[in-house]
Amino acid sequence: MKLRKQVMEQLGELEKEPMSADVQRQKEQALAVKTALDKADASMMDWMHIYNGDTLATLNEQQALAYLKDQQQRVHTMSLLMRKSIDDARAYLKQL
C-alpha cells in the first residue's frame, strides 16, 4: 500500500507536467505498476476470503493434506505476484 501511494503521488505529479512523449511514457509506466500492485493486493484478499482453516476439522487426513497442498500452491502463486509487483514498483520509483 505504501508503494501504491508513492506511485499514485508520482502519477499526480506527472498529471501537472506538460504533455510530452516522455511524460506519457512515465504515466503509462506508473499506471502499469499501480495496476500490478492492485492485482497482487486483490489476489491476496481473494485468497484470504476463501481460505477457511476450520475446513480442516471436517476433512479426513488425506483430504486435509490435499486441501493444504492446494492452499500452499495458491499462496505461492500469490506470493510471486506480490513480490514481482513490489519489485517493479520499487524499480519504477528508484528510476525517478
PDB file of C-alpha atoms in Angstrom:
ATOM      1  CA  MET A   1       0.000   0.000   0.000  1.00  0.00           C
ATOM      2  CA  LYS A   2       2.896   2.350   0.752  1.00  0.00           C
ATOM      3  CA  LEU A   3       4.374   1.761  -2.696  1.00  0.00           C
ATOM      4  CA  ARG A   4       0.948   2.183  -4.310  1.00  0.00           C
ATOM      5  CA  LYS A   5       0.594   5.542  -2.549  1.00  0.00           C
ATOM      6  CA  GLN A   6       4.025   6.652  -3.787  1.00  0.00           C
ATOM      7  CA  VAL A   7       3.212   5.599  -7.351  1.00  0.00           C
ATOM      8  CA  MET A   8      -0.111   7.465  -7.180  1.00  0.00           C
ATOM      9  CA  GLU A   9       1.671  10.573  -5.887  1.00  0.00           C
ATOM     10  CA  GLN A  10       4.106  10.348  -8.794  1.00  0.00           C
ATOM     11  CA  LEU A  11       1.206   9.929 -11.194  1.00  0.00           C
ATOM     12  CA  GLY A  12      -0.381  13.057  -9.730  1.00  0.00           C
ATOM     13  CA  GLU A  13       2.857  14.954 -10.299  1.00  0.00           C
ATOM     14  CA  LEU A  14       3.003  13.716 -13.883  1.00  0.00           C
ATOM     15  CA  GLU A  15      -0.542  14.978 -14.466  1.00  0.00           C
ATOM     16  CA  LYS A  16       0.729  18.501 -13.737  1.00  0.00           C
ATOM     17  CA  GLU A  17       3.506  18.249 -16.330  1.00  0.00           C
ATOM     18  CA  PRO A  18       3.058  19.470 -19.905  1.00  0.00           C
ATOM     19  CA  MET A  19       2.303  16.519 -22.155  1.00  0.00           C
ATOM     20  CA  SER A  20       5.305  15.079 -23.943  1.00  0.00           C
ATOM     21  CA  ALA A  21       6.277  11.633 -25.160  1.00  0.00           C
ATOM     22  CA  ASP A  22       8.436  11.144 -22.055  1.00  0.00           C
ATOM     23  CA  VAL A  23       5.676  12.207 -19.675  1.00  0.00           C
ATOM     24  CA  GLN A  24       3.202   9.961 -21.475  1.00  0.00           C
ATOM     25  CA  ARG A  25       5.626   7.019 -21.195  1.00  0.00           C
ATOM     26  CA  GLN A  26       6.128   7.672 -17.478  1.00  0.00           C
ATOM     27  CA  LYS A  27       2.364   7.903 -16.917  1.00  0.00           C
ATOM     28  CA  GLU A  28       1.802   4.612 -18.712  1.00  0.00           C
ATOM     29  CA  GLN A  29       4.558   3.020 -16.675  1.00  0.00           C
ATOM     30  CA  ALA A  30       3.084   4.362 -13.423  1.00  0.00           C
ATOM     31  CA  LEU A  31      -0.370   3.082 -14.346  1.00  0.00           C
ATOM     32  CA  ALA A  32       1.044  -0.354 -15.205  1.00  0.00           C
ATOM     33  CA  VAL A  33       2.854  -0.503 -11.852  1.00  0.00           C
ATOM     34  CA  LYS A  34      -0.283   0.614  -9.997  1.00  0.00           C
ATOM     35  CA  THR A  35      -2.372  -1.982 -11.820  1.00  0.00           C
ATOM     36  CA  ALA A  36       0.105  -4.741 -10.929  1.00  0.00           C
ATOM     37  CA  LEU A  37       0.092  -3.694  -7.264  1.00  0.00           C
ATOM     38  CA  ASP A  38      -3.716  -3.624  -7.259  1.00  0.00           C
ATOM     39  CA  LYS A  39      -3.871  -7.067  -8.873  1.00  0.00           C
ATOM     40  CA  ALA A  40      -1.454  -8.530  -6.322  1.00  0.00           C
ATOM     41  CA  ASP A  41      -3.425  -7.000  -3.453  1.00  0.00           C
ATOM     42  CA  ALA A  42      -6.709  -8.302  -4.868  1.00  0.00           C
ATOM     43  CA  SER A  43      -5.154 -11.753  -5.217  1.00  0.00           C
ATOM     44  CA  MET A  44      -4.206 -11.737  -1.549  1.00  0.00           C
ATOM     45  CA  MET A  45      -7.633 -10.509  -0.469  1.00  0.00           C
ATOM     46  CA  ASP A  46      -9.357 -13.140  -2.598  1.00  0.00           C
ATOM     47  CA  TRP A  47      -7.273 -15.880  -1.004  1.00  0.00           C
ATOM     48  CA  MET A  48      -7.929 -14.540   2.482  1.00  0.00           C
ATOM     49  CA  HIS A  49     -11.678 -14.631   1.829  1.00  0.00           C
ATOM     50  CA  ILE A  50     -11.737 -18.182   0.511  1.00  0.00           C
ATOM     51  CA  TYR A  51      -9.313 -19.761   2.972  1.00  0.00           C
ATOM     52  CA  ASN A  52     -11.010 -21.375   5.901  1.00  0.00           C
ATOM     53  CA  GLY A  53      -8.762 -23.147   8.392  1.00  0.00           C
ATOM     54  CA  ASP A  54     -11.824 -24.599  10.106  1.00  0.00           C
ATOM     55  CA  THR A  55     -12.385 -26.699   6.986  1.00  0.00           C
ATOM     56  CA  LEU A  56      -9.542 -28.959   8.083  1.00  0.00           C
ATOM     57  CA  ALA A  57     -11.543 -30.202  11.059  1.00  0.00           C
ATOM     58  CA  THR A  58     -14.217 -31.562   8.719  1.00  0.00           C
ATOM     59  CA  LEU A  59     -11.822 -33.427   6.424  1.00  0.00           C
ATOM     60  CA  ASN A  60     -10.098 -36.744   6.795  1.00  0.00           C
ATOM     61  CA  GLU A  61      -6.307 -36.771   6.801  1.00  0.00           C
ATOM     62  CA  GLN A  62      -5.946 -37.347   3.053  1.00  0.00           C
ATOM     63  CA  GLN A  63      -8.463 -34.650   2.155  1.00  0.00           C
ATOM     64  CA  ALA A  64      -6.871 -32.230   4.616  1.00  0.00           C
ATOM     65  CA  LEU A  65      -3.449 -32.818   3.090  1.00  0.00           C
ATOM     66  CA  ALA A  66      -4.834 -32.224  -0.407  1.00  0.00           C
ATOM     67  CA  TYR A  67      -6.570 -29.053   0.794  1.00  0.00           C
ATOM     68  CA  LEU A  68      -3.367 -27.761   2.381  1.00  0.00           C
ATOM     69  CA  LYS A  69      -1.305 -28.544  -0.717  1.00  0.00           C
ATOM     70  CA  ASP A  70      -3.825 -26.633  -2.833  1.00  0.00           C
ATOM     71  CA  GLN A  71      -3.685 -23.691  -0.438  1.00  0.00           C
ATOM     72  CA  GLN A  72       0.106 -23.817  -0.451  1.00  0.00           C
ATOM     73  CA  GLN A  73       0.104 -23.554  -4.253  1.00  0.00           C
ATOM     74  CA  ARG A  74      -2.325 -20.638  -4.132  1.00  0.00           C
ATOM     75  CA  VAL A  75      -0.176 -18.828  -1.576  1.00  0.00           C
ATOM     76  CA  HIS A  76       2.950 -19.478  -3.638  1.00  0.00           C
ATOM     77  CA  THR A  77       1.323 -18.027  -6.763  1.00  0.00           C
ATOM     78  CA  MET A  78       0.044 -15.048  -4.793  1.00  0.00           C
ATOM     79  CA  SER A  79       3.482 -14.533  -3.261  1.00  0.00           C
ATOM     80  CA  LEU A  80       5.189 -14.473  -6.663  1.00  0.00           C
ATOM     81  CA  LEU A  81       2.669 -11.939  -7.949  1.00  0.00           C
ATOM     82  CA  MET A  82       3.101  -9.799  -4.839  1.00  0.00           C
ATOM     83  CA  ARG A  83       6.906  -9.896  -4.934  1.00  0.00           C
ATOM     84  CA  LYS A  84       7.064  -9.054  -8.631  1.00  0.00           C
ATOM     85  CA  SER A  85       4.692  -6.113  -8.293  1.00  0.00           C
ATOM     86  CA  ILE A  86       6.653  -4.799  -5.296  1.00  0.00           C
ATOM     87  CA  ASP A  87       9.976  -5.182  -7.111  1.00  0.00           C
ATOM     88  CA  ASP A  88       8.574  -3.458 -10.208  1.00  0.00           C
ATOM     89  CA  ALA A  89       7.172  -0.595  -8.125  1.00  0.00           C
ATOM     90  CA  ARG A  90      10.473  -0.110  -6.312  1.00  0.00           C
ATOM     91  CA  ALA A  91      12.375  -0.137  -9.615  1.00  0.00           C
ATOM     92  CA  TYR A  92       9.959   2.407 -11.100  1.00  0.00           C
ATOM     93  CA  LEU A  93      10.257   4.750  -8.124  1.00  0.00           C
ATOM     94  CA  LYS A  94      14.031   4.377  -7.999  1.00  0.00           C
ATOM     95  CA  GLN A  95      14.440   5.474 -11.619  1.00  0.00           C
ATOM     96  CA  LEU A  96      12.770   8.818 -10.923  1.00  0.00           C
TER      97      LEU A  96
END
